[in-house]
PDB file of C-alpha atoms in Angstrom:
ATOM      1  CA  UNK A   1     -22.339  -7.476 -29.117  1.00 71.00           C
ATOM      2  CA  UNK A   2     -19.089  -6.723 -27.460  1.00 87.00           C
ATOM      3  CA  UNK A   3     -18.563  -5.668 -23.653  1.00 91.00           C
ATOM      4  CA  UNK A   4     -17.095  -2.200 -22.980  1.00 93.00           C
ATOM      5  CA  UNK A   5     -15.218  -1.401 -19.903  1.00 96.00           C
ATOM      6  CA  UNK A   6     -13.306   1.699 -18.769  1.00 97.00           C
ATOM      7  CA  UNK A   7     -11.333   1.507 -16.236  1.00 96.00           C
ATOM      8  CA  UNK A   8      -9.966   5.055 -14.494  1.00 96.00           C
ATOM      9  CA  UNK A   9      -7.296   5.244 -11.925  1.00 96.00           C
ATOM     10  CA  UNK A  10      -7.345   8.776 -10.087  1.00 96.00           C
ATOM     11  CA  UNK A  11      -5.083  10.602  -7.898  1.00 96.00           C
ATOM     12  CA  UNK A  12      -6.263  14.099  -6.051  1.00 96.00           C
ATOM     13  CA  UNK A  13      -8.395  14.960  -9.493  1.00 95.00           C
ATOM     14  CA  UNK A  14     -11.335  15.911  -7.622  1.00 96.00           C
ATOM     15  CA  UNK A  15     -11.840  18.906 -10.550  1.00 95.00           C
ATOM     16  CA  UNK A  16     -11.348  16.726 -12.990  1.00 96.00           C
ATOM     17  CA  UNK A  17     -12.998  12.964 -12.532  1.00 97.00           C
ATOM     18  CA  UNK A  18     -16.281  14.348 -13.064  1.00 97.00           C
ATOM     19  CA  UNK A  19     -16.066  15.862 -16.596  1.00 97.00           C
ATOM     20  CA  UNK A  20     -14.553  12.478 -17.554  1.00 97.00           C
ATOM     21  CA  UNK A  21     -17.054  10.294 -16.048  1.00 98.00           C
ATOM     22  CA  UNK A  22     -20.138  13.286 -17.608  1.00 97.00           C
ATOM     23  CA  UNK A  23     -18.004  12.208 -20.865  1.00 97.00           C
ATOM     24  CA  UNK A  24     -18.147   8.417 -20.601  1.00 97.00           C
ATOM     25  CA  UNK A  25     -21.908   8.500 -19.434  1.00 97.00           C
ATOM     26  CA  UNK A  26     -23.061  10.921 -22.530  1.00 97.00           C
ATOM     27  CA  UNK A  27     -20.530   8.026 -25.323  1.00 94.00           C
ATOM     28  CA  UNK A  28     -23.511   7.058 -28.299  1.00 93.00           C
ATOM     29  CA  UNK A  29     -22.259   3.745 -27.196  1.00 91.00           C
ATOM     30  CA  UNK A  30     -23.396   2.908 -23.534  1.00 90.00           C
ATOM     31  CA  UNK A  31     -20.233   1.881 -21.746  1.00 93.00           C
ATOM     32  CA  UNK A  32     -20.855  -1.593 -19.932  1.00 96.00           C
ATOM     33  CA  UNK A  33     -19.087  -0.875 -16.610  1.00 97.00           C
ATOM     34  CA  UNK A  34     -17.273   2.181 -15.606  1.00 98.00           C
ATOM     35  CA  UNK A  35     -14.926   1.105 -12.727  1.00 98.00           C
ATOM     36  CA  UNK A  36     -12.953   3.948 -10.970  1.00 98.00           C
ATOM     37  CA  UNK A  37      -9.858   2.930  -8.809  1.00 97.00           C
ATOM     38  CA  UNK A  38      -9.160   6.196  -6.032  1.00 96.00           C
ATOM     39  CA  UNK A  39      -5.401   5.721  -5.107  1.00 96.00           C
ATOM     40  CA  UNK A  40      -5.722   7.090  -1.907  1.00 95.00           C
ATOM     41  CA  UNK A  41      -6.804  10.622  -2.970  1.00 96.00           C
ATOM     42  CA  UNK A  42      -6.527  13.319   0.118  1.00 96.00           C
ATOM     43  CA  UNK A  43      -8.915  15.750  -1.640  1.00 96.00           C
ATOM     44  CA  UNK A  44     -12.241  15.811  -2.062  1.00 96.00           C
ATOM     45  CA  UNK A  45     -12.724  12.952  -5.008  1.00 97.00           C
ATOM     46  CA  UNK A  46     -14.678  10.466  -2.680  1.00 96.00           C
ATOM     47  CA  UNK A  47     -17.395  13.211  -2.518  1.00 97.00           C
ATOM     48  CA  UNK A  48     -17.594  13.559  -6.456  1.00 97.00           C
ATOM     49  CA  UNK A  49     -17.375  10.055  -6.612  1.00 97.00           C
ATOM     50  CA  UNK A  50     -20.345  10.079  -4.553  1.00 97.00           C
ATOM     51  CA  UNK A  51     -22.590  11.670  -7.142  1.00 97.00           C
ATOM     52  CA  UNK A  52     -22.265   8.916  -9.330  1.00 97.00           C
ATOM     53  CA  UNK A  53     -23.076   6.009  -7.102  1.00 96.00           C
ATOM     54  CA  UNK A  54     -25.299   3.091  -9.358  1.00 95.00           C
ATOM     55  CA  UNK A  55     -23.478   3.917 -12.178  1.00 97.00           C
ATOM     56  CA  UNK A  56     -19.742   3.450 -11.663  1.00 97.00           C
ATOM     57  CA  UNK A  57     -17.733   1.169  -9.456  1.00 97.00           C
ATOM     58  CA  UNK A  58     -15.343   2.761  -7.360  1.00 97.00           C
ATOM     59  CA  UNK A  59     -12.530   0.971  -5.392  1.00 96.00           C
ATOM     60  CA  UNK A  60     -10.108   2.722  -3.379  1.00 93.00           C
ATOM     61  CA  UNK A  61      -6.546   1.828  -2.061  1.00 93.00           C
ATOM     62  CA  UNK A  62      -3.739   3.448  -0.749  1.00 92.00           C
ATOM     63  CA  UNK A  63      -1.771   5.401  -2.649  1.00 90.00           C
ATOM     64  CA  UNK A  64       0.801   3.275  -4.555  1.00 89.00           C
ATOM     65  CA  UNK A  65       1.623   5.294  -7.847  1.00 83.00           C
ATOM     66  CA  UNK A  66      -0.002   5.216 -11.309  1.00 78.00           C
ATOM     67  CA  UNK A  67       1.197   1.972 -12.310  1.00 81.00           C
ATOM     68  CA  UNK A  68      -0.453  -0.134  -8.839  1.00 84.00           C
ATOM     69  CA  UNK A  69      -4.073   1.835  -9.464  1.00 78.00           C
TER      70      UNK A  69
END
């Protein structure tokens, strides 16, 4: 059986990054690894983020643009 990996750079989406991670968790088809890359969000993502610890890999950076996360 194949691998499935999503991978989800986020920027300041602090209202948002939890519906899509409640989306990925509920898929008929487990996903694998769910990695999460914060580009150097100023809001309060890291604390959503937080929720979801043991199930998703988060990295963070600074903030370099869409195409660097």
């Amino acid at each position: 059986m194949s691998t499935v990996c999503a991978i989800i750079p986020t920027y300041n989406r602090a209202h948002y990054i939890g519906e899509c991670l409640n989306s990925l968790l509920a898929q008929t088809r487990r996903i694998d690894q769910i990695i999460v890359v914060d580009d150097g969000s100023t809001d309060n993502t890291q604390e959503v983020l937080k929720a979801y610890a043991g199930q998703i890999i988060v990295l963070h950076k600074q903030n370099g643009g869409k195409a660097s996360a």
